[in-house]
Short mmCIF file of N, CA and C in Angstrom, two decimals:
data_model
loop_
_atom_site.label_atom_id
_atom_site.label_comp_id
_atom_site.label_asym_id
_atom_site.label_seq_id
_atom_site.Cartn_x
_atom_site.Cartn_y
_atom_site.Cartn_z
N UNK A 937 20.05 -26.89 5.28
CA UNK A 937 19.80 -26.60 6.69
C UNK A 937 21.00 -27.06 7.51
N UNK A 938 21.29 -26.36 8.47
CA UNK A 938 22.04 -26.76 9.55
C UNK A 938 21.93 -26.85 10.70
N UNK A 939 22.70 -26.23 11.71
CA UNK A 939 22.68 -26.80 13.31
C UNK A 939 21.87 -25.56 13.53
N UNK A 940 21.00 -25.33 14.54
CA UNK A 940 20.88 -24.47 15.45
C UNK A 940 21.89 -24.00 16.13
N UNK A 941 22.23 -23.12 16.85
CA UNK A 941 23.19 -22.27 17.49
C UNK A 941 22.60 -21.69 18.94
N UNK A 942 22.92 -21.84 20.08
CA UNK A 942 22.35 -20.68 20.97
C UNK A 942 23.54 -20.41 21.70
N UNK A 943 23.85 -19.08 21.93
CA UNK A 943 25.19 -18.71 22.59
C UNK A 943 24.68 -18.44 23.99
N UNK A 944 25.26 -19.33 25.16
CA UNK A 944 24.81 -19.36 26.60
C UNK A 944 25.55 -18.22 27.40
N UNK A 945 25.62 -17.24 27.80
CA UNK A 945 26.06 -16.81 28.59
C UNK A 945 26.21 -17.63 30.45
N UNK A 946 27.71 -17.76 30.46
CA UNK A 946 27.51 -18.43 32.29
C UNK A 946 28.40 -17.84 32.81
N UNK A 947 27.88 -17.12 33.84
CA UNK A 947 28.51 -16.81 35.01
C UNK A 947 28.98 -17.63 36.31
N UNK A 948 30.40 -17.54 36.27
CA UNK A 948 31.22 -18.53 36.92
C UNK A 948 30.99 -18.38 38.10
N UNK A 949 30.35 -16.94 38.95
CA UNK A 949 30.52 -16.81 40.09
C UNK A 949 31.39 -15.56 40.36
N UNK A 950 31.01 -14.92 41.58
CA UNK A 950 32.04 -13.90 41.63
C UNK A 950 33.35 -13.74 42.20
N UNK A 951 33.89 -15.31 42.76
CA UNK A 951 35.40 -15.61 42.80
C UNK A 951 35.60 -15.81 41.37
N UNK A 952 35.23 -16.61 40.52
CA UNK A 952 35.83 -16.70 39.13
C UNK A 952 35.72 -15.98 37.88
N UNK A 953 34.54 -15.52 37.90
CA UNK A 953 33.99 -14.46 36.60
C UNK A 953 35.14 -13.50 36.10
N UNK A 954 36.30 -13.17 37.18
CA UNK A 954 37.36 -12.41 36.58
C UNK A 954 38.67 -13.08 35.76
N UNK A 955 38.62 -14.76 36.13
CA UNK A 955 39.15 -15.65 35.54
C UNK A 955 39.02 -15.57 33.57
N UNK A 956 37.45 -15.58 33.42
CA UNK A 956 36.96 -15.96 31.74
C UNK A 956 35.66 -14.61 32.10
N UNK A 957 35.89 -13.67 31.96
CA UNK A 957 35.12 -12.40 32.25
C UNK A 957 33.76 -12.84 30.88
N UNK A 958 34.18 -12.99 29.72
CA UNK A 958 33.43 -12.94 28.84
C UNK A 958 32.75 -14.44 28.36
N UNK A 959 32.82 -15.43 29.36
CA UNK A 959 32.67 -17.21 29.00
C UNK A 959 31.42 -16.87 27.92
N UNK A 960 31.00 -17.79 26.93
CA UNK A 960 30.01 -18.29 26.74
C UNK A 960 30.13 -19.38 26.01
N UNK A 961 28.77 -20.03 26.02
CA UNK A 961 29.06 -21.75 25.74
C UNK A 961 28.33 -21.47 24.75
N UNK A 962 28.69 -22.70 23.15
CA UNK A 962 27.59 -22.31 22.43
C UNK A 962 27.28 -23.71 22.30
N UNK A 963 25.73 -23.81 22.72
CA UNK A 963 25.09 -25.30 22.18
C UNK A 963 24.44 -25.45 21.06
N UNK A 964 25.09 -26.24 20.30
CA UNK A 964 24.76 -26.81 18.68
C UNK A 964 23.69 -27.72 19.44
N UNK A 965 23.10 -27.95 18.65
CA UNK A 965 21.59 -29.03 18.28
C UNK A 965 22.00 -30.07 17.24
N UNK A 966 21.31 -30.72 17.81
CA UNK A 966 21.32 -32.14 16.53
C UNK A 966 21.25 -31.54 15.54
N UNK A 967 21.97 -32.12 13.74
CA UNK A 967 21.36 -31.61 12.46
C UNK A 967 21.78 -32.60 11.76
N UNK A 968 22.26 -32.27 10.47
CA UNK A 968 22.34 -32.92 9.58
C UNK A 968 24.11 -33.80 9.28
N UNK A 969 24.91 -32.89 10.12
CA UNK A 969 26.27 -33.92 10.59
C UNK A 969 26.45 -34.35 11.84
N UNK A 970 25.47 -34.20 12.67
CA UNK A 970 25.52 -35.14 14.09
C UNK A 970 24.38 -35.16 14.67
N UNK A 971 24.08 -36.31 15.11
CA UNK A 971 22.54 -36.81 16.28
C UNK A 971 22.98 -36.36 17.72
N UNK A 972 24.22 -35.76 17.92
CA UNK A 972 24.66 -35.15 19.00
C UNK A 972 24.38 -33.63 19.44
N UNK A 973 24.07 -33.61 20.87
CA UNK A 973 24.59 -32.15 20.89
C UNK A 973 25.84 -31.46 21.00
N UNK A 974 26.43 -30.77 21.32
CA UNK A 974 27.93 -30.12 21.10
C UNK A 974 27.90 -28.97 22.03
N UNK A 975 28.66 -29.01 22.46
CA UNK A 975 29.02 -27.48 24.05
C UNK A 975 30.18 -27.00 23.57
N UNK A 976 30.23 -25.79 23.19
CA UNK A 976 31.66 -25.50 22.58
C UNK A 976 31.90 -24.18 23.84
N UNK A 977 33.13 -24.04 24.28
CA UNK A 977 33.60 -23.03 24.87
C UNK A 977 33.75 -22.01 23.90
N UNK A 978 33.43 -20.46 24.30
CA UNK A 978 34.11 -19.33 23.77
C UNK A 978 34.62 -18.49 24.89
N UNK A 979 35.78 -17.66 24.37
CA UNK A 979 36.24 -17.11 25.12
C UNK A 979 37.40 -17.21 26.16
N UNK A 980 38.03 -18.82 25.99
CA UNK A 980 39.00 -19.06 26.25
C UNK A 980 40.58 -18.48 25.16
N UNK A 981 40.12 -18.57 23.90
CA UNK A 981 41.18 -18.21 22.95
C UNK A 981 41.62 -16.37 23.00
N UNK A 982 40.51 -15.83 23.13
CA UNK A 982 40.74 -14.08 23.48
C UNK A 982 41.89 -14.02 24.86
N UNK A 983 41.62 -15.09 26.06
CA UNK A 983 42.58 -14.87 26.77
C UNK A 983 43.86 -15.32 26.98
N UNK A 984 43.82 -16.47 26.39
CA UNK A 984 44.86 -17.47 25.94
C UNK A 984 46.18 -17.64 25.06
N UNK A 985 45.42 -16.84 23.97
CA UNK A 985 46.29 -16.61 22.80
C UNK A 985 47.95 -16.51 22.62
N UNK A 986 48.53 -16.63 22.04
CA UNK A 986 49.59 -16.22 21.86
C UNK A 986 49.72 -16.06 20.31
N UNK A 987 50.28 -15.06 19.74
CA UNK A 987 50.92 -15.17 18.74
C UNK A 987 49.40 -15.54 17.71
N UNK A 988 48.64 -15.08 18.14
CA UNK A 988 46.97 -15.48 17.22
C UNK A 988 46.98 -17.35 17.33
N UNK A 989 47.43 -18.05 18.29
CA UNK A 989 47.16 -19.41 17.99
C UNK A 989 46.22 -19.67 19.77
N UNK A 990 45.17 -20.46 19.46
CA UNK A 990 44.96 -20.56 21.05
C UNK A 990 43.12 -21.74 21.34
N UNK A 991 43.24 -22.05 22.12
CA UNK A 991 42.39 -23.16 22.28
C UNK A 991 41.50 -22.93 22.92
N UNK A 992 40.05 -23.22 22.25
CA UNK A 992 38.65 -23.66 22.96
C UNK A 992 38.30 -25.17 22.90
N UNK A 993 36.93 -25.76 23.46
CA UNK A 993 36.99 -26.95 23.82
C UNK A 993 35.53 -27.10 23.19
N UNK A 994 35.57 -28.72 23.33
CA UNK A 994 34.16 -29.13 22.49
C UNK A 994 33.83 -30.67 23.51
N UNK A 995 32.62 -30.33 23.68
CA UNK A 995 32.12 -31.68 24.30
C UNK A 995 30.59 -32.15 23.96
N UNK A 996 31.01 -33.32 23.53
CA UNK A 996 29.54 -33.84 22.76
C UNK A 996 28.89 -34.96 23.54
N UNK A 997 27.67 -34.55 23.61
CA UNK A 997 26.53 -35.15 24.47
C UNK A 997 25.10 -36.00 23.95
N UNK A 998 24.38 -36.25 24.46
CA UNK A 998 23.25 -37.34 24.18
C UNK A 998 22.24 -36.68 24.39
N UNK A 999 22.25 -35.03 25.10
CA UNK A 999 21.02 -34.47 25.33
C UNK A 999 21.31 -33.38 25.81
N UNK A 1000 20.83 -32.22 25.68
CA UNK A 1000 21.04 -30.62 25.90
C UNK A 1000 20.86 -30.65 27.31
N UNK A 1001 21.29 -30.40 28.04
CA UNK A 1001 21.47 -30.14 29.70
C UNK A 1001 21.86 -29.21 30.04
N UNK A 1002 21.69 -28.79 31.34
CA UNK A 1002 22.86 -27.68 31.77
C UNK A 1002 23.78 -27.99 32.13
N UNK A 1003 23.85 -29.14 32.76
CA UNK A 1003 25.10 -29.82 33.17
C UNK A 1003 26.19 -29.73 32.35
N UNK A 1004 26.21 -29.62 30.97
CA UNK A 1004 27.44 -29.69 30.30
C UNK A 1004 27.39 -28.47 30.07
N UNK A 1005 26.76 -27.65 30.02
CA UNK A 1005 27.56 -25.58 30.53
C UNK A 1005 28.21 -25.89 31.00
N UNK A 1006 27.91 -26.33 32.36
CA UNK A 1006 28.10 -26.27 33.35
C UNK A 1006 30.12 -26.82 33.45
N UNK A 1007 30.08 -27.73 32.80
CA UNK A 1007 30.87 -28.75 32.79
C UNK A 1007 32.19 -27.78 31.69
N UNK A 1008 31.76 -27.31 30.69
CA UNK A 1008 32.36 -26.57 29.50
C UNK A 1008 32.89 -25.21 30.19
N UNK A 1009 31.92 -24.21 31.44
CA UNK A 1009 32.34 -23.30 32.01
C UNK A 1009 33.65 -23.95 32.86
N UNK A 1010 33.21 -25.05 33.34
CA UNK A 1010 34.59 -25.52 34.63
C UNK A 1010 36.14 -25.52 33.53
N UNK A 1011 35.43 -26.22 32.52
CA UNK A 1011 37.02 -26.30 31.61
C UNK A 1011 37.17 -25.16 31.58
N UNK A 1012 36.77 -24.44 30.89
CA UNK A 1012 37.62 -22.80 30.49
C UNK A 1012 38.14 -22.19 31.73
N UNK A 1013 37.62 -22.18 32.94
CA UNK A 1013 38.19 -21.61 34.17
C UNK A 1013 39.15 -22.60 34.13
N UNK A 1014 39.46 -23.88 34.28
CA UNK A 1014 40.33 -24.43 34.83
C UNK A 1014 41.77 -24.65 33.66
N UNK A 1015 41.36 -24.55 32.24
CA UNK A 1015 42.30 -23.76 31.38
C UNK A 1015 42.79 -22.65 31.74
N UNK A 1016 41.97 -21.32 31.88
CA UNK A 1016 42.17 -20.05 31.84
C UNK A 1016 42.97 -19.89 32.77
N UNK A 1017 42.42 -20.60 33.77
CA UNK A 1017 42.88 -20.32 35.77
C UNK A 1017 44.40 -20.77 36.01
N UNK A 1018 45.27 -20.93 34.92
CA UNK A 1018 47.09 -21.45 35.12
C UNK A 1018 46.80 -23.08 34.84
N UNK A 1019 46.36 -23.90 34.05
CA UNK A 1019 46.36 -25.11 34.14
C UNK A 1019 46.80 -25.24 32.60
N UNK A 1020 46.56 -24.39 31.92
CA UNK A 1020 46.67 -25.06 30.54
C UNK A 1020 46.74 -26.17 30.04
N UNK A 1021 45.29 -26.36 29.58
CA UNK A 1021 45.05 -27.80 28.92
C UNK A 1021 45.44 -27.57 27.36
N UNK A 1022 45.86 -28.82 26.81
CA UNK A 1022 46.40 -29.11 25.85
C UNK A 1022 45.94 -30.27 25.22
N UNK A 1023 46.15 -31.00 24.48
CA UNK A 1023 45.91 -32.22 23.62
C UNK A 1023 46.88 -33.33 24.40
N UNK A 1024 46.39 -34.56 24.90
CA UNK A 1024 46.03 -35.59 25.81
C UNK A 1024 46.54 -35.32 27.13
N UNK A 1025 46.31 -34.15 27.72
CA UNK A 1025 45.97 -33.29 28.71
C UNK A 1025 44.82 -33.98 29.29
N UNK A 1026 44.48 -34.18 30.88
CA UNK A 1026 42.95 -34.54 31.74
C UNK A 1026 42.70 -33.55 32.22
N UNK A 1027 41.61 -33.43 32.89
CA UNK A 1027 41.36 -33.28 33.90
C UNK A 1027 39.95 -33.33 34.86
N UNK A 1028 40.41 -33.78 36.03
CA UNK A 1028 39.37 -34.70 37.30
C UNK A 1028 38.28 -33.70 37.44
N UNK A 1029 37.10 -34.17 37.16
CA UNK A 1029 35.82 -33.62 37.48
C UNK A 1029 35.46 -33.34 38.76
N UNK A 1030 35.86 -34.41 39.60
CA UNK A 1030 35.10 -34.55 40.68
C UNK A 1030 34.03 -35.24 41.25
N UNK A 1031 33.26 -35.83 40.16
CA UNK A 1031 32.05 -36.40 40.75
C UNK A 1031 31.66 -37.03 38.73
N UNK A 1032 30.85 -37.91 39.06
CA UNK A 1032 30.62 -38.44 37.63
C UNK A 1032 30.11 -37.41 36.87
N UNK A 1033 30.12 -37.88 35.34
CA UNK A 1033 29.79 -36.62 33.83
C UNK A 1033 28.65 -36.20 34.46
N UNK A 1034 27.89 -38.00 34.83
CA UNK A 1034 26.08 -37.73 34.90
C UNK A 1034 25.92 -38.50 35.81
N UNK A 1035 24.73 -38.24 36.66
CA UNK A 1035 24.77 -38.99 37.95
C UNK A 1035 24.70 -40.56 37.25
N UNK A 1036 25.23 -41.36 37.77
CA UNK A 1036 25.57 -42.95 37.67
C UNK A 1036 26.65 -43.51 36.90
N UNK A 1037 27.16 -42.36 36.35
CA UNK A 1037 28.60 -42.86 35.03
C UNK A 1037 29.56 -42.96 35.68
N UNK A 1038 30.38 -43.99 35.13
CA UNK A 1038 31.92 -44.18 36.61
C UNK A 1038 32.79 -43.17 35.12
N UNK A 1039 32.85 -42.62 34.16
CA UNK A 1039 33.10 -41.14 33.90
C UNK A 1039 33.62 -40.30 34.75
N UNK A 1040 34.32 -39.77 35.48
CA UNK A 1040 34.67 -38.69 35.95
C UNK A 1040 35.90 -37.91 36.17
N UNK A 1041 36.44 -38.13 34.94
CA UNK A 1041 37.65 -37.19 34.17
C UNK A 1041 37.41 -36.93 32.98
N UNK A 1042 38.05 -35.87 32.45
CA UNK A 1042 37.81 -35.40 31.11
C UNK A 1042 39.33 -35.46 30.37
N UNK A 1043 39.17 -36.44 29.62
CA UNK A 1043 40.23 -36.36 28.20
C UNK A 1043 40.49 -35.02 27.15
N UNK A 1044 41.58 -34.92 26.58
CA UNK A 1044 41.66 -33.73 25.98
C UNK A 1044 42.15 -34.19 24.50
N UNK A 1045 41.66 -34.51 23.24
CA UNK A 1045 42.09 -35.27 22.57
C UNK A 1045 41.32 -34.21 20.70
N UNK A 1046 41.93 -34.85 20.04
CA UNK A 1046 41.10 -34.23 18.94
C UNK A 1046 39.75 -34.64 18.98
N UNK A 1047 38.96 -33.52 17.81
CA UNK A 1047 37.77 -33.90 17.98
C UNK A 1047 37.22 -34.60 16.88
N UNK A 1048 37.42 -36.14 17.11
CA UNK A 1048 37.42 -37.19 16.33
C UNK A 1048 35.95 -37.04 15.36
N UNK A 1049 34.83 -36.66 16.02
CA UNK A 1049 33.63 -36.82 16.42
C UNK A 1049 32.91 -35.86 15.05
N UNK A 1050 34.07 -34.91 14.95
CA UNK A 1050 33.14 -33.65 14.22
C UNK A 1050 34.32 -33.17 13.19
N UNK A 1051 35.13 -34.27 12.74
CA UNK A 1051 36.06 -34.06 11.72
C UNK A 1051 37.22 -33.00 12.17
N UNK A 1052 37.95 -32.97 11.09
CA UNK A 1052 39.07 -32.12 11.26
C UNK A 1052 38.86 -30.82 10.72
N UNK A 1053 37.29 -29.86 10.12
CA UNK A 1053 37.06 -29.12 10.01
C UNK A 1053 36.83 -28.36 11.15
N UNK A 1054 36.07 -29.26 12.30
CA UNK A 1054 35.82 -27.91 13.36
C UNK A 1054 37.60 -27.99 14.16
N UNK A 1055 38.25 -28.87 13.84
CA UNK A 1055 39.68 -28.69 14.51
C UNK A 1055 40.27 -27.34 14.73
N UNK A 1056 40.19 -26.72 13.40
CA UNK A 1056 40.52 -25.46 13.04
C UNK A 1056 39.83 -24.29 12.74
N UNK A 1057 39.88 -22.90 13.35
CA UNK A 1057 38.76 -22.01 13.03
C UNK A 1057 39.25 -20.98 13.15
N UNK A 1058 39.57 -20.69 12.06
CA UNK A 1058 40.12 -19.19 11.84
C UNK A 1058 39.43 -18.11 12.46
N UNK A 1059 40.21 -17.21 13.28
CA UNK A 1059 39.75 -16.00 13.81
C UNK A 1059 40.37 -14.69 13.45
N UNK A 1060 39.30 -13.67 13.62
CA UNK A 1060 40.31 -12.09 13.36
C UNK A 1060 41.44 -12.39 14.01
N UNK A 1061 42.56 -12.11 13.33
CA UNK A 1061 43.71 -12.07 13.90
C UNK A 1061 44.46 -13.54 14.24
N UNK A 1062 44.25 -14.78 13.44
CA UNK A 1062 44.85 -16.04 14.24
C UNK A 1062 43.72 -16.96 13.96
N UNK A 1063 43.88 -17.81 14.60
CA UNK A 1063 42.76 -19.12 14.91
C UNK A 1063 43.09 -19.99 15.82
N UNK A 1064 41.46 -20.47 16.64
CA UNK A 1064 41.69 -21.09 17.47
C UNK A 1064 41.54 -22.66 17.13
N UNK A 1065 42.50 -23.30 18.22
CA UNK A 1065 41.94 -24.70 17.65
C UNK A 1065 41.14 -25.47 19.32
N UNK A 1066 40.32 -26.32 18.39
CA UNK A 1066 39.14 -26.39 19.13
C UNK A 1066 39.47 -27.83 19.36
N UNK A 1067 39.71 -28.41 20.95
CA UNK A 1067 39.96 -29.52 20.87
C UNK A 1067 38.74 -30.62 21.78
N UNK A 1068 38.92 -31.52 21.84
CA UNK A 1068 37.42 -32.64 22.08
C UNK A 1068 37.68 -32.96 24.00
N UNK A 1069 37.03 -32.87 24.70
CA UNK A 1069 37.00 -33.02 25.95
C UNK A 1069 35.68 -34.34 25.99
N UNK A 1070 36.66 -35.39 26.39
CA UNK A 1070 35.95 -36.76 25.99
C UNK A 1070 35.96 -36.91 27.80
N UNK A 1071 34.71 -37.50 27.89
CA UNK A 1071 34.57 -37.86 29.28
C UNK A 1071 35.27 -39.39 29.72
N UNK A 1072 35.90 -39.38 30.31
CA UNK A 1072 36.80 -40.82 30.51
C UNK A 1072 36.85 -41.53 32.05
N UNK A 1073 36.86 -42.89 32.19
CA UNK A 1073 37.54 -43.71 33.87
C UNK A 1073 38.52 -42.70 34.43
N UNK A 1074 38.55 -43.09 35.49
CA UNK A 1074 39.65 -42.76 36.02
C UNK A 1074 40.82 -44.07 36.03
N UNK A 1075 39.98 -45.09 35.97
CA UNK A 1075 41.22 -46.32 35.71
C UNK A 1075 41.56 -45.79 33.61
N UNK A 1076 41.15 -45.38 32.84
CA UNK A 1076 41.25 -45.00 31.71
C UNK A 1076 42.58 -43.91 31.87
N UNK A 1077 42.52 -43.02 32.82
CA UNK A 1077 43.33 -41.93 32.73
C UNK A 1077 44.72 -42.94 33.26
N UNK A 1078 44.77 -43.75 34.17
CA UNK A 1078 45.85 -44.28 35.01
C UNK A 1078 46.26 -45.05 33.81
N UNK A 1079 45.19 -46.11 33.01
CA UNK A 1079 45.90 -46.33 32.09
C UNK A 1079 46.90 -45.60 30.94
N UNK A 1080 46.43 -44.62 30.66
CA UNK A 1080 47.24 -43.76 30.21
C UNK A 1080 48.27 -42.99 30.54
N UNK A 1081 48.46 -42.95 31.77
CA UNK A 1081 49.67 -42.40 32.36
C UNK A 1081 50.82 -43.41 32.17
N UNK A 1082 50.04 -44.85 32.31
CA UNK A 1082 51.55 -46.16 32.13
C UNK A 1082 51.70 -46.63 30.73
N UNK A 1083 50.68 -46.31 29.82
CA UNK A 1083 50.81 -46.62 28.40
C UNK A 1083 50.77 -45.41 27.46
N UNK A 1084 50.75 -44.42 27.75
CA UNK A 1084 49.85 -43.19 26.53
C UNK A 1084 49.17 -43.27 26.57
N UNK A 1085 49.18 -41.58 25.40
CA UNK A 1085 47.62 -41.42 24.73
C UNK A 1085 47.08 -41.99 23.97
N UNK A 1086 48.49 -42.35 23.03
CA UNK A 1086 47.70 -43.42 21.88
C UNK A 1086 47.41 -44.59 21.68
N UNK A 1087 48.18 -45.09 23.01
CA UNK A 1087 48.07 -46.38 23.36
C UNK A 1087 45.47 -46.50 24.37
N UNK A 1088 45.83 -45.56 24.81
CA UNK A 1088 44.15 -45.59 25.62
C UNK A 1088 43.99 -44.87 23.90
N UNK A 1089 43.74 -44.56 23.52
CA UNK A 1089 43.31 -44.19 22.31
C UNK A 1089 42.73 -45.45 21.18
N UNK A 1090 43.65 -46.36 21.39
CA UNK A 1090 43.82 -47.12 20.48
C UNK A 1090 42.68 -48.28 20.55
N UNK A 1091 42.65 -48.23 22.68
CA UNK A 1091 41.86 -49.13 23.38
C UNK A 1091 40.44 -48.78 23.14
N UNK A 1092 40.18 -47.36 23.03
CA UNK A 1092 38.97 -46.94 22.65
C UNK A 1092 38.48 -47.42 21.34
N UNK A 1093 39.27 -47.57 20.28
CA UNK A 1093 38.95 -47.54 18.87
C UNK A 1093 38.52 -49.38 19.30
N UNK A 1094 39.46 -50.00 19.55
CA UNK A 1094 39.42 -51.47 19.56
C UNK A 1094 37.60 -51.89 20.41
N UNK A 1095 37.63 -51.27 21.14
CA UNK A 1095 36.55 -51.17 21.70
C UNK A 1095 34.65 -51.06 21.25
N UNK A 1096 34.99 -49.94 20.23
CA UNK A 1096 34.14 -49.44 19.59
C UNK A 1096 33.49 -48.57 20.95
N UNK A 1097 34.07 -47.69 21.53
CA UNK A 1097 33.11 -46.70 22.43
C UNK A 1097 31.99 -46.19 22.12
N UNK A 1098 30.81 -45.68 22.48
CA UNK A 1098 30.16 -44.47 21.78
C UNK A 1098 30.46 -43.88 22.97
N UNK A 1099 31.39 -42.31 22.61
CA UNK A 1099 31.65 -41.86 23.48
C UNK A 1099 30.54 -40.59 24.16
N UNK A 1100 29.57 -40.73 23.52
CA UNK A 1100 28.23 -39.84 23.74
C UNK A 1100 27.78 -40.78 24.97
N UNK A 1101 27.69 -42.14 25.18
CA UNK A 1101 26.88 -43.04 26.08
C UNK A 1101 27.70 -42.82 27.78
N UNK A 1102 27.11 -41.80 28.49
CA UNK A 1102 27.76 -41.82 30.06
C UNK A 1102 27.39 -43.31 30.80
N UNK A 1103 27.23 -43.83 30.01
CA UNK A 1103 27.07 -45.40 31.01
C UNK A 1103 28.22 -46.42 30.35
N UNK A 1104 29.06 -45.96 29.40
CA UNK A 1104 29.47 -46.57 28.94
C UNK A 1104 30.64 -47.82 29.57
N UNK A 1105 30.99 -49.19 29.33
CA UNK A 1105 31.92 -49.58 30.13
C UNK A 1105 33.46 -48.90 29.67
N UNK A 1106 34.31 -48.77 30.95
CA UNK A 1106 35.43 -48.68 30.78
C UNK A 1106 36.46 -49.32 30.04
N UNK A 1107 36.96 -48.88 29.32
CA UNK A 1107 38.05 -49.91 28.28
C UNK A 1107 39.52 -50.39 29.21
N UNK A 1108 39.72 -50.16 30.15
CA UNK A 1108 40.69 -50.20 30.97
C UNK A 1108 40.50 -50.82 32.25
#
């Protein structure tokens, strides 16, 4: 047995919908390799691509919400939309993950969480790679602007984060 699958269709709105025309989010369910849920973007790599190489995003959660559509649609627009996110790439939410988490930037980092199998995923024509959008401080991100990625990386590991917990304390 494995994960459940449901492919979300979200509409960005009709200023953005021409941004990621085809978005959909797919939410994995808890199974038998994670007690997590998982929000994976599609539809960023069809527009993105180059050369068959090109990036969707993964963000893992504590409980199926809409909020993290929600959250997974903003990335792909704000990829798609001229920002190109990349690997230890941010970017500012705006307001916390979940109401009360001092969370409110998103890290762009591998996806530690779900091995180096979902890293890579071959597609007709190419493959996309699928990278981890970790919810982070904003004193976390500043730290990383004066030390690195691997340096806040490192702080996380030393730490022991669970990076599923939006209450979590800041390592920075």
């Amino acid at each position: 047995m494995g994960h459940s699958v449901e492919a979300v269709d979200h509409d960005l709105g009709p200023e953005r919908r021409e941004t990621v025309p085809d978005l959909r989010v797919l939410v994995v369910a808890p199974g038998p390799r994670s007690d997590s849920w998982a929000y994976v973007t599609a539809g960023c790599w069809a527009l993105m691509e180059k050369d068959g190489h090109g990036l969707e995003f993964v963000m893992t959660a504590h409980v199926r919400d809409e909020r993290f559509i929600q959250l997974m649609a903003m990335i792909a627009y704000y990829h798609c939309g001229g920002h190109r996110l990349d690997l230890a790439h941010s970017m500012p939410i705006g307001e916390p993950w979940v109401p009360g988490s001092t969370c409110d930037h998103l890290l762009i980092s591998l996806p530690y969480l779900h091995g180096p199998d979902l890293e890579h995923c071959p597609l007709p024509g190419g493959h996309a790679r699928i990278l981890w959008t970790l919810p982070v401080t904003a004193a976390e991100i500043e730290f990383r602007r004066r030390h690195g990625h691997e340096a806040l990386e490192q702080l996380f590991d030393e730490a022991e984060i669970i990076p599923t917990d939006p209450f979590r304390a800041s390592v920075a």
